Short mmCIF file of C-alpha atoms in Angstrom, two decimals:
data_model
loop_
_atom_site.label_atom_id
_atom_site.label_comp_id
_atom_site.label_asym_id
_atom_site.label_seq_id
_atom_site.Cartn_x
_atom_site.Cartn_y
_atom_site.Cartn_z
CA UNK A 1421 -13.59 1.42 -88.78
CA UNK A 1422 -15.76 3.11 -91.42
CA UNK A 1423 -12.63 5.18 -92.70
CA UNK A 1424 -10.33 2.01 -92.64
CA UNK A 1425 -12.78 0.28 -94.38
CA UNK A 1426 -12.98 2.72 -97.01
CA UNK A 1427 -9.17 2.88 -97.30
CA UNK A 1428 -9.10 -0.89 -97.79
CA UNK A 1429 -11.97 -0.57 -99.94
CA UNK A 1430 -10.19 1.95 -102.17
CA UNK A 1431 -6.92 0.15 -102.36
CA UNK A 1432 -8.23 -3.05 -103.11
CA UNK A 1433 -9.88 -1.63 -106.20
CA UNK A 1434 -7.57 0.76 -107.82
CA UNK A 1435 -4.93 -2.68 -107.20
CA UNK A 1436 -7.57 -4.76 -109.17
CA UNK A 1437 -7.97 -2.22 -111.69
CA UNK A 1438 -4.17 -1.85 -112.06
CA UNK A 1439 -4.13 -5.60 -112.33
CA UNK A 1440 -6.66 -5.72 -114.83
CA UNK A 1441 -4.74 -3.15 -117.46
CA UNK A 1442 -1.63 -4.71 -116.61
CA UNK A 1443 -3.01 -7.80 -117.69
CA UNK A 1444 -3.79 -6.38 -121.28
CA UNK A 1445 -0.63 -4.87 -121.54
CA UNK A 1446 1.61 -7.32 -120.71
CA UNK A 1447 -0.60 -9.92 -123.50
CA UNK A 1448 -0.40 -7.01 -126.25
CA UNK A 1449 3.30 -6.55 -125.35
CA UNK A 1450 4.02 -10.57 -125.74
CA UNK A 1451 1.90 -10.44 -129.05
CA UNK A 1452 4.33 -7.73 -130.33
CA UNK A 1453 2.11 -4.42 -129.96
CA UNK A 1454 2.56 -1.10 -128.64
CA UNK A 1455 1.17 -0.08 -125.90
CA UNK A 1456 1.62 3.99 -125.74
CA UNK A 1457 -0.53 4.77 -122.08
CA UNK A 1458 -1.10 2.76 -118.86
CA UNK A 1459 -3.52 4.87 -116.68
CA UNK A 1460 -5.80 4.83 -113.63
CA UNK A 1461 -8.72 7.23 -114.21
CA UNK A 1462 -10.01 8.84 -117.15
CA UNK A 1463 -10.10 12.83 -118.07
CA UNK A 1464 -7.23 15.36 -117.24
CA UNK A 1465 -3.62 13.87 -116.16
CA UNK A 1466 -2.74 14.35 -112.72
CA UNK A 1467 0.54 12.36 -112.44
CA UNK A 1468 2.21 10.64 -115.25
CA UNK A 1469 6.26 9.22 -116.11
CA UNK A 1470 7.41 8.11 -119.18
CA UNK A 1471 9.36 4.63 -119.07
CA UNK A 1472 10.17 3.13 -122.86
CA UNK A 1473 7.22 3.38 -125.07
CA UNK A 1474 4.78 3.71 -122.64
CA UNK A 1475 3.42 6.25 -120.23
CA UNK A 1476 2.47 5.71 -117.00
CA UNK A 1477 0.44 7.64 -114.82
CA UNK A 1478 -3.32 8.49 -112.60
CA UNK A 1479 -6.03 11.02 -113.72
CA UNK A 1480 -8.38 12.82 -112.58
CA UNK A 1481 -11.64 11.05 -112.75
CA UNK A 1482 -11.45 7.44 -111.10
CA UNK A 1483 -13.88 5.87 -112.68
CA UNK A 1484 -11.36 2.99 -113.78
CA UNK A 1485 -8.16 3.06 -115.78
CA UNK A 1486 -7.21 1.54 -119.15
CA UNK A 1487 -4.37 1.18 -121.56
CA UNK A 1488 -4.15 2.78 -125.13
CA UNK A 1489 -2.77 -0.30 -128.02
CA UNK A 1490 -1.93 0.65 -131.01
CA UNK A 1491 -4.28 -0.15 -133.89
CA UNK A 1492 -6.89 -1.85 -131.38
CA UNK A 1493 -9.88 0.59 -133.30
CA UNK A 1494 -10.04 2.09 -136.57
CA UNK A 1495 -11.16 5.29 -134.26
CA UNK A 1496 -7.39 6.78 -133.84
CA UNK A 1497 -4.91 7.11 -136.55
CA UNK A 1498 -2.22 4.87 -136.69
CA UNK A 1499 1.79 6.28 -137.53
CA UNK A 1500 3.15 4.82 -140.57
CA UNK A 1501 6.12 3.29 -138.33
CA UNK A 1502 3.44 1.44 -135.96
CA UNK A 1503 1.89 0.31 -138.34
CA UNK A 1504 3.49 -3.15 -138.68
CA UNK A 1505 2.90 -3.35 -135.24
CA UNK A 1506 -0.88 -2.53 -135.42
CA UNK A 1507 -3.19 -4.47 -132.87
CA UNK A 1508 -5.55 -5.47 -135.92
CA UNK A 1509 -2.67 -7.26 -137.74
CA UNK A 1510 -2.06 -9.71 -135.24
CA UNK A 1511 -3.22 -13.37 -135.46
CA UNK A 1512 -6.85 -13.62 -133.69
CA UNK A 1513 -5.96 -15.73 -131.17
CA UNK A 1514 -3.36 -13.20 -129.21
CA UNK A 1515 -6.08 -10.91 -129.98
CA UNK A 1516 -8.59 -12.70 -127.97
CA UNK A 1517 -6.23 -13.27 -124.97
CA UNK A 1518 -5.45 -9.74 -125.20
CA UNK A 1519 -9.04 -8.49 -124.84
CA UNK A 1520 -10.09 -10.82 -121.96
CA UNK A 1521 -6.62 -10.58 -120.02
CA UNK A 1522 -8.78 -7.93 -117.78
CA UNK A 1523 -11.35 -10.35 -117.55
CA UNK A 1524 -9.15 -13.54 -116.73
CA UNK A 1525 -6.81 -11.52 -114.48
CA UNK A 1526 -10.20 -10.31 -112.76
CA UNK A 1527 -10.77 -14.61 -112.51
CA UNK A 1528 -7.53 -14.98 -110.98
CA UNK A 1529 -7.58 -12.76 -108.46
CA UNK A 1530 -11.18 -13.64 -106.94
CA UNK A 1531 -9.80 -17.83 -107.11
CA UNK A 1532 -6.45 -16.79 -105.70
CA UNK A 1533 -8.40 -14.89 -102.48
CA UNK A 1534 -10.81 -17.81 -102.54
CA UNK A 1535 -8.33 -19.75 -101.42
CA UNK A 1536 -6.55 -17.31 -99.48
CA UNK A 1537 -9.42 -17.29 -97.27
CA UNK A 1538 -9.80 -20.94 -95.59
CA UNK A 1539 -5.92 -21.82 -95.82
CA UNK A 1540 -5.35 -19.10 -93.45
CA UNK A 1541 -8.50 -18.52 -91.37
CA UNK A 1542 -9.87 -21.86 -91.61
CA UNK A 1543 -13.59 -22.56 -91.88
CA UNK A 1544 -16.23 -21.70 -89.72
CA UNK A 1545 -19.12 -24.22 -89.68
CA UNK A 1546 -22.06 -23.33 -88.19
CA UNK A 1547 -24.30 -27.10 -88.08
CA UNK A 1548 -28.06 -27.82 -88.14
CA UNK A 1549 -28.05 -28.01 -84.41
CA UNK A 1550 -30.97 -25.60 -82.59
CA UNK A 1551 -28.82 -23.28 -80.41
CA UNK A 1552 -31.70 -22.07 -78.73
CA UNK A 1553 -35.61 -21.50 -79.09
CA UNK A 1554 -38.07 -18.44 -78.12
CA UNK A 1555 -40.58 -18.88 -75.96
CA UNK A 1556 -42.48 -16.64 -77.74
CA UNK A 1557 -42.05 -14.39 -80.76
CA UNK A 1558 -42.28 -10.46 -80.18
CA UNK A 1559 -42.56 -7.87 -82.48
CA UNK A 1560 -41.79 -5.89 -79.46
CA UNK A 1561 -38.77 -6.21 -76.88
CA UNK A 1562 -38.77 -7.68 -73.31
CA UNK A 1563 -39.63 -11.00 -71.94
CA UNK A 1564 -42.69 -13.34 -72.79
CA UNK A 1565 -46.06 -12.33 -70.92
CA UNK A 1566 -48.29 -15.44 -70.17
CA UNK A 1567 -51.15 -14.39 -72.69
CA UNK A 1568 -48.40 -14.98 -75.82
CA UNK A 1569 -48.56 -17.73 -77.64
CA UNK A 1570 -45.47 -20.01 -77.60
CA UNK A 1571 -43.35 -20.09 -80.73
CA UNK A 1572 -44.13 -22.28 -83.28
CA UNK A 1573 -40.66 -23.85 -82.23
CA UNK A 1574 -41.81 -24.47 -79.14
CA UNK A 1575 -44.91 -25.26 -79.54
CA UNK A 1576 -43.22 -28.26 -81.22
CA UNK A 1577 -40.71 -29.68 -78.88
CA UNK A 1578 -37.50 -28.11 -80.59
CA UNK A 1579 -35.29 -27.87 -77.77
CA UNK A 1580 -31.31 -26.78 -77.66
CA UNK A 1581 -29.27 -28.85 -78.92
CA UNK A 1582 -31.61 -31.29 -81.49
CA UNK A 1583 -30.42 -31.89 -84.22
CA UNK A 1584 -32.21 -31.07 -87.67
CA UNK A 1585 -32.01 -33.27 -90.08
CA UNK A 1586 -34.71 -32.31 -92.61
CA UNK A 1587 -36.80 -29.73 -93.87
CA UNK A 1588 -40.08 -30.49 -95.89
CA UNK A 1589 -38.04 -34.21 -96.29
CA UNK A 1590 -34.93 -32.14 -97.61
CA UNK A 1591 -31.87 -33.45 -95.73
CA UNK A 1592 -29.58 -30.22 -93.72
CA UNK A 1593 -26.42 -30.40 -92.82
CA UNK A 1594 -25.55 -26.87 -91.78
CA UNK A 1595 -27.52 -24.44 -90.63
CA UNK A 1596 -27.68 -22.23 -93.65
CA UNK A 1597 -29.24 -25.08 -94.98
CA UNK A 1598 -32.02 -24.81 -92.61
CA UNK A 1599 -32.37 -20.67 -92.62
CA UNK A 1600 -32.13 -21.39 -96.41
CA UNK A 1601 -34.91 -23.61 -96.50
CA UNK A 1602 -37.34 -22.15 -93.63
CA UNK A 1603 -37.31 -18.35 -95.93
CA UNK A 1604 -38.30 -20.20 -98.83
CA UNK A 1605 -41.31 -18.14 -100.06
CA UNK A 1606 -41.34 -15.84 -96.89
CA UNK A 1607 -44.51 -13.51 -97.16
CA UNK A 1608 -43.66 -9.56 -97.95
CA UNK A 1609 -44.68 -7.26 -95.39
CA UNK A 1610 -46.79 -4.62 -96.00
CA UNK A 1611 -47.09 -1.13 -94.58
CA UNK A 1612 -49.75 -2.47 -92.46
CA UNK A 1613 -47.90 -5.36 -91.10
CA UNK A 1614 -49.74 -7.73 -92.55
CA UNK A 1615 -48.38 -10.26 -95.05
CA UNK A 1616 -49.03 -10.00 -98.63
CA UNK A 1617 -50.51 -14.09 -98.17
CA UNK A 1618 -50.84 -16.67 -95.62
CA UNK A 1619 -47.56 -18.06 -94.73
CA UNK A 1620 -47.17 -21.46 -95.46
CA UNK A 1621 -46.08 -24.85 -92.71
CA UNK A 1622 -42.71 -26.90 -92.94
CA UNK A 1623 -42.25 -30.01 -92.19
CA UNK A 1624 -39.24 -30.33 -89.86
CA UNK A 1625 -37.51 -33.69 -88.94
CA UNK A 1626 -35.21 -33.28 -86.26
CA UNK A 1627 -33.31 -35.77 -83.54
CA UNK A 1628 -34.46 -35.01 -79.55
CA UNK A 1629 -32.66 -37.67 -77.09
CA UNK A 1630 -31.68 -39.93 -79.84
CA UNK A 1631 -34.93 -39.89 -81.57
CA UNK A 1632 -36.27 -39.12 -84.82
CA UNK A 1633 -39.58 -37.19 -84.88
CA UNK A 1634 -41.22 -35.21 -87.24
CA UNK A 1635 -43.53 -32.29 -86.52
CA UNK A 1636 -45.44 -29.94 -89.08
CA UNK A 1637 -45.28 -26.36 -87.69
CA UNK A 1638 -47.23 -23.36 -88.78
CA UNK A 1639 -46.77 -20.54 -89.34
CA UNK A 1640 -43.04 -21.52 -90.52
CA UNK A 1641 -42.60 -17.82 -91.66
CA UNK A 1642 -43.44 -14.86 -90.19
CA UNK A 1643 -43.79 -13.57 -86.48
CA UNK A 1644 -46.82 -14.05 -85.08
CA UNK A 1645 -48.51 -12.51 -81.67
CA UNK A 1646 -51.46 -12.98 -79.97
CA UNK A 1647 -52.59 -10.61 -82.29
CA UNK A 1648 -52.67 -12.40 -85.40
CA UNK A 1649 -53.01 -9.85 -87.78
CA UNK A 1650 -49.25 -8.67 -87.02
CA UNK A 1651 -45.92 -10.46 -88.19
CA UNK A 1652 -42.55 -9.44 -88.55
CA UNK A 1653 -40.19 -10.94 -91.15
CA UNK A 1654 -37.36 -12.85 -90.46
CA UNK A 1655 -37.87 -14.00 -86.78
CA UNK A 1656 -39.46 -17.86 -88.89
CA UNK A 1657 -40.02 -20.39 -86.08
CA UNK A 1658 -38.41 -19.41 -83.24
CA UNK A 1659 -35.15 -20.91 -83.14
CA UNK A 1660 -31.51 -19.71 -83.05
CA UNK A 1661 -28.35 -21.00 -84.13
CA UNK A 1662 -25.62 -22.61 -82.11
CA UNK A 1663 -21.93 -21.37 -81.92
CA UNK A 1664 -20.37 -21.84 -85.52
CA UNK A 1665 -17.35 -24.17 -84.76
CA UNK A 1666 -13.98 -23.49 -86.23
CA UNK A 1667 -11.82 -25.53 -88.33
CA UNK A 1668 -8.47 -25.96 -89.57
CA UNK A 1669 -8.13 -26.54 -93.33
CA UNK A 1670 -5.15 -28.34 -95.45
CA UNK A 1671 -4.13 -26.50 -98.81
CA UNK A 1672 -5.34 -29.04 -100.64
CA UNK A 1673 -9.35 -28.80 -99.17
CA UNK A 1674 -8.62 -24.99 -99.16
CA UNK A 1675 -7.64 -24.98 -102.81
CA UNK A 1676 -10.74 -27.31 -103.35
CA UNK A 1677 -12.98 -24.73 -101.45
CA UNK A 1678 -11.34 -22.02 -103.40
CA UNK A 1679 -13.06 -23.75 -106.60
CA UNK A 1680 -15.95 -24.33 -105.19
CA UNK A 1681 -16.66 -20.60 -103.74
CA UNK A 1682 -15.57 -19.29 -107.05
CA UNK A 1683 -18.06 -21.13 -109.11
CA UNK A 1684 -21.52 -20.79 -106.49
CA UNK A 1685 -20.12 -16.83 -106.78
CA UNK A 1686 -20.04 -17.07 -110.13
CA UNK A 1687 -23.60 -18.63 -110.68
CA UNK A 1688 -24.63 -15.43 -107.98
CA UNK A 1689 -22.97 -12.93 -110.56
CA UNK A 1690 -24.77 -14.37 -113.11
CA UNK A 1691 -28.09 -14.39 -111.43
CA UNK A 1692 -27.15 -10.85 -110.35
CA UNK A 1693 -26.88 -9.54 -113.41
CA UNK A 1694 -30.03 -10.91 -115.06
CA UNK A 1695 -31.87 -9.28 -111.98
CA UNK A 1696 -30.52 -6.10 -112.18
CA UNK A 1697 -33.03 -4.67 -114.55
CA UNK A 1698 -36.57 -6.14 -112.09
CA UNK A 1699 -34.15 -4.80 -109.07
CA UNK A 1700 -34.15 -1.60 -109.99
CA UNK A 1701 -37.22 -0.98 -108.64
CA UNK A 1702 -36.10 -1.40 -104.75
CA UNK A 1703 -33.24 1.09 -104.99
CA UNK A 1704 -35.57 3.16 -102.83
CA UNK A 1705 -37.67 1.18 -100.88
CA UNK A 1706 -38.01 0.68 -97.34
CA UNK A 1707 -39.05 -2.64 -96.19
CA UNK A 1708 -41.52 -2.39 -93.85
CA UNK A 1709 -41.33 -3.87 -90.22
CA UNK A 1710 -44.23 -5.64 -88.16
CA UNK A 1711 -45.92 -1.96 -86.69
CA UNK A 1712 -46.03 -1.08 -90.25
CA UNK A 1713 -43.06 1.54 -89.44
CA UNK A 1714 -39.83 2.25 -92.11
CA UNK A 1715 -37.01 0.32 -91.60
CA UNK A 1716 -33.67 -0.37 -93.52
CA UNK A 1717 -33.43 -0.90 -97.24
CA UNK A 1718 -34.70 -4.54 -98.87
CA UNK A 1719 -31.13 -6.50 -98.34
CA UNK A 1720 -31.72 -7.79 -101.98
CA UNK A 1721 -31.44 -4.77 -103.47
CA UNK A 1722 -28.24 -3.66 -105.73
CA UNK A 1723 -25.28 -1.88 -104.69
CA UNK A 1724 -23.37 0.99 -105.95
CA UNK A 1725 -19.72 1.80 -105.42
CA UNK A 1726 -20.71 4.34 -102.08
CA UNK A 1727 -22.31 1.23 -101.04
CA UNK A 1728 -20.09 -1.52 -100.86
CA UNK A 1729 -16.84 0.65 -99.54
CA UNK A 1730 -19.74 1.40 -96.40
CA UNK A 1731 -20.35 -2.35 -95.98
CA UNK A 1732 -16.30 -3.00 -95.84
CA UNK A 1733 -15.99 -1.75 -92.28
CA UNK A 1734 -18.87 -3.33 -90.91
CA UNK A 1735 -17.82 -6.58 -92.85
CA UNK A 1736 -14.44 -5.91 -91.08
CA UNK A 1737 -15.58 -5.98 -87.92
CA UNK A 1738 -18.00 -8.85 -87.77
CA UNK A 1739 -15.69 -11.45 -89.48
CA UNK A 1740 -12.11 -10.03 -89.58
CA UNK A 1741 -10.36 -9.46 -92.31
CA UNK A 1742 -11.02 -13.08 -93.92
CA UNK A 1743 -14.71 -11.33 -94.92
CA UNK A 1744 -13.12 -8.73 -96.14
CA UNK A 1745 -10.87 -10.87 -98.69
CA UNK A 1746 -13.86 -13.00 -99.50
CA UNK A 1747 -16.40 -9.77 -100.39
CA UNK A 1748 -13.54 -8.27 -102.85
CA UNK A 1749 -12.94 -11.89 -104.66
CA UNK A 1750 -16.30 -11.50 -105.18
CA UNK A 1751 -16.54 -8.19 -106.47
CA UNK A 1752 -13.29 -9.00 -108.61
CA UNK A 1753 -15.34 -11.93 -110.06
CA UNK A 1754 -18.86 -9.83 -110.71
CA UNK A 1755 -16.43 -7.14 -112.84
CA UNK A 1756 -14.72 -9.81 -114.82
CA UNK A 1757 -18.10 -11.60 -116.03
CA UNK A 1758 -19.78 -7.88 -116.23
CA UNK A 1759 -16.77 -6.86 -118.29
CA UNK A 1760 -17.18 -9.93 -121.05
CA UNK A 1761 -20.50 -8.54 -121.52
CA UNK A 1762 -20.97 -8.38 -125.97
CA UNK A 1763 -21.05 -4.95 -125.68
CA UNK A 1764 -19.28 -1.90 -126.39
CA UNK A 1765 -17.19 -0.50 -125.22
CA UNK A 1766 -16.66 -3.18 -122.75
CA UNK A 1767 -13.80 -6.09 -123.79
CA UNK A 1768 -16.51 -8.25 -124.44
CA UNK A 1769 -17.82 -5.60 -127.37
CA UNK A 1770 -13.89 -5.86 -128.76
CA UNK A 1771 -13.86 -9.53 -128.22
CA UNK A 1772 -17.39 -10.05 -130.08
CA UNK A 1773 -16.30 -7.53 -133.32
CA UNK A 1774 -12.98 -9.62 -133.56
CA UNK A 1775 -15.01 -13.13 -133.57
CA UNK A 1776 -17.37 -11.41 -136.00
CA UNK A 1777 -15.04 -10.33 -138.25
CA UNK A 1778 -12.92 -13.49 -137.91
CA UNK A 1779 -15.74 -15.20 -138.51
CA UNK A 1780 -16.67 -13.14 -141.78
CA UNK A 1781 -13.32 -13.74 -143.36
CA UNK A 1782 -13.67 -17.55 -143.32
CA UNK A 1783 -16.96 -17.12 -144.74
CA UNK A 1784 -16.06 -14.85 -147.73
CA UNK A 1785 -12.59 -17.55 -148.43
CA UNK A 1786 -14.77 -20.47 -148.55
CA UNK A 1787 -16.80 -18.27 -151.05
CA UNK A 1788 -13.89 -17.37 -152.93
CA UNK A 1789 -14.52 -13.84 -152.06
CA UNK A 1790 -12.18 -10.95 -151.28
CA UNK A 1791 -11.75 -10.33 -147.58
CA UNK A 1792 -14.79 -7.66 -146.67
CA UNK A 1793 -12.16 -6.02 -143.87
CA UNK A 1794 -12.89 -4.94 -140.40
CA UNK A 1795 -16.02 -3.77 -138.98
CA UNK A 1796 -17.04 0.34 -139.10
CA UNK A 1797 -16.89 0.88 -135.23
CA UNK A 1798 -18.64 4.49 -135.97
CA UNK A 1799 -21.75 2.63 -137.43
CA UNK A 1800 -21.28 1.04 -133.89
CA UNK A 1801 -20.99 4.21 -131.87
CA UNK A 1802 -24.50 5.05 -131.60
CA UNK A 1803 -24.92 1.81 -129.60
CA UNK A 1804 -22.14 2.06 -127.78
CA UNK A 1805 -23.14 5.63 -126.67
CA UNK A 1806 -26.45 4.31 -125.52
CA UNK A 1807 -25.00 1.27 -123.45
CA UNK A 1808 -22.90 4.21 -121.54
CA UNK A 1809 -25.77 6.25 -120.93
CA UNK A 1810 -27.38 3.75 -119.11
CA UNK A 1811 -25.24 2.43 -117.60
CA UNK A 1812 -23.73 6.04 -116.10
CA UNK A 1813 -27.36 6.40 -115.39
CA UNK A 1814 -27.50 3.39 -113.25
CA UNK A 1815 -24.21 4.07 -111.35
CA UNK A 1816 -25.67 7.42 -110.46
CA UNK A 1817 -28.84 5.38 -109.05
CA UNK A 1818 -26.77 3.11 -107.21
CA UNK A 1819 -25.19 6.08 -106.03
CA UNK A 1820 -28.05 8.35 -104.51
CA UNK A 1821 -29.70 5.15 -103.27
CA UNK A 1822 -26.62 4.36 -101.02
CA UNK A 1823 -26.46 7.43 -99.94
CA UNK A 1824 -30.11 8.03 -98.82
CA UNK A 1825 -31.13 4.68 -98.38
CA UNK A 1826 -28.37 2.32 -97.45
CA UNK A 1827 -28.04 -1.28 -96.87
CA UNK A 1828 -27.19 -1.87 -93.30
CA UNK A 1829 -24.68 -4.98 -92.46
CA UNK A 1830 -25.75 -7.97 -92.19
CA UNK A 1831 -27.78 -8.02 -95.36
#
């Protein structure tokens, strides 16, 4: 499955990226400008055909492709017969569509799979029902001796089947509502095993035989065993989840979900990229288990390209190929919002200069001023050239950290 995922993986991205170029072409082409080079990859050609103006074609480097316009910097020289149809002469508004087509086509893609996903697998809800609760929690496999202490679960009452209906007085309705709300300010484990501070109670409100009760139940995080100066993360109270229950869905709710997934992924791209810089940092950690032994990689940690086409077979075979759909819409989304990043020499950088200069001009004619031109893009280089360092830097992170200390699925 590994190698199929990887194949998938690869396809999936060199279409996107394909997409993406197409996308500015095709706007620069309906503008009126030349497009002279439509490739996938960067550095020597490997492959290339010539069909009209353009040339078409992969090389050697696949780092991501791109298309050459005519006139789009001051960087190349333009021929005296393109120049009428110089990128920099057309109005500012085809401009701007130009430079985010990648972007928007990026958009489209992630919505269109969004949808993809629950008209033709359905849904799978999982609700806030207790599927089943330890007798005990173990840091250590095999059944419950009588000198452990009953789980805090069971300590309480929580038997299969009640239903959950708050946590800490915040109504649930499925059960990643509940996991959601019981790892809220779970302790970190250090190499001793101990937690970094005292896990804290929850409140949970729950229905047993028709009945509403409410029990406080401590610790809410963290696995705790006779001896108390042990716990293991992510075993909480005790409890386990029922069978998720499947669903049909209408195109209408799945085009509805399709919105809905495509803006909480969006606020998580977002979020993900303002973390990137303080998430550095766990690249090549370990997080630590309840003996104080190494386990698997912190699941919060970024991921490079190695990375996610690893995670594609697993993903594969855990939830079909309806997971796989959903985990490249949101990689599609992630590059489209990375991509209108103000910086060169991302689209965003372009998009920013024309604004800028667009900007300028209105300025200088309300002035009664002559029109100060277009931006010097070499007085821009140096910052351009540092923006690539880093960020070649950081794929090369990403890329050692996969390989010597990858995420394992689920994460």
């Amino acid at each position: 499955m590994t190698l199929w995922g990887w194949l998938l993986f690869a396809f999936a991205i060199v279409t996107s990226i394909m997409l993406h170029e197409a996308g500015h072409m095709t706007c620069a082409r309906k503008a009126g400008g030349k497009v002279t080079e439509f490739f996938v990859g960067f550095g020597p050609r490997i492959w290339s055909f010539r069909k009209g103006e353009t040339e078409y074609g992969v090389k050697a480097i696949p780092a991501g492709g791109y298309v050459k316009i005519v006139g789009m910097t001051d960087l190349e020289p333009i021929a005296e017969e393109d120049e009428p149809r110089a990128f920099y002469k057309k109005p500012l508004g085809w401009r701007l569509l130009t430079l985010s087509a990648g972007s928007l086509v990026h958009f489209v893609i992630a919505l269109v799979l969004f949808m993809m996903v629950p008209m033709f697998w359905g849904n799978y809800h999982t609700p806030a029902t207790v599927g089943g609760v330890s007798a005990c929690l173990r840091t250590t496999t095999g059944d419950c001796a009588p000198t452990d202490p009953k789980s805090p679960a069971a300590a309480a009452g929580l038997q299969p089947g009640d239903q959950i209906v708050a946590i800490d007085d915040t109504p649930v309705k499925s059960w990643e509502n509940v996991t959601d709300a019981l790892h809220k300010d779970q302790p970190t484990i250090n190499a001793d095993g101990k937690p970094a501070f005292t896990p804290r109670s929850v409140k949970v409100t729950f229905v047993h035989d028709g009945v509403q009760q409410t029990h406080t139940i401590s610790p809410a995080v963290g696995n705790q065993l006779k001896d108390t100066s042990k716990y293991q993360a992510g075993l909480l109270i005790g409890i386990q989840p029922p069978d998720a229950i499947h669903k049909n869905v209408s195109v209408p709710a799945a085009i509805g979900q399709g919105f809905t997934d495509w803006g909480s992924n969006a606020k998580a791209s977002l979020a993900g990229l303002v973390d990137i810089p303080k998430s550095i940092p766990k690249l090549f950690e370990k997080q630590p288990t309840g003996n104080g032994t190494a386990a698997a990689a912190p699941s919060d940690r970024p991921v490079g390209v190695i990375g996610m086409g690893n995670l594609t077979g697993d993903l594969i075979k855990s939830g079909g190929y309806a997971n796989f759909l959903g985990f490249i819409a949101s990689i599609n989304l992630f590059i489209g919002i990375f991509n209108l990043l103000p910086l060169l020499p991302l689209d965003g950088g372009h998009i920013a200069i024309a604004l800028y200069e667009a900007a300028r001009r209105k300025v200088a004619t309300l002035r009664g001023r002559p029109d100060p031109g277009r931006v010097d893009l070499n007085k821009l280089m140096p910052a351009a050239f540092t923006f690539l360092v880093l960020f070649v830097g950081l794929s090369l992170l990403l890329m050692a950290a996969d390989i010597t200390n990858p995420l394992k699925f689920p994460s």
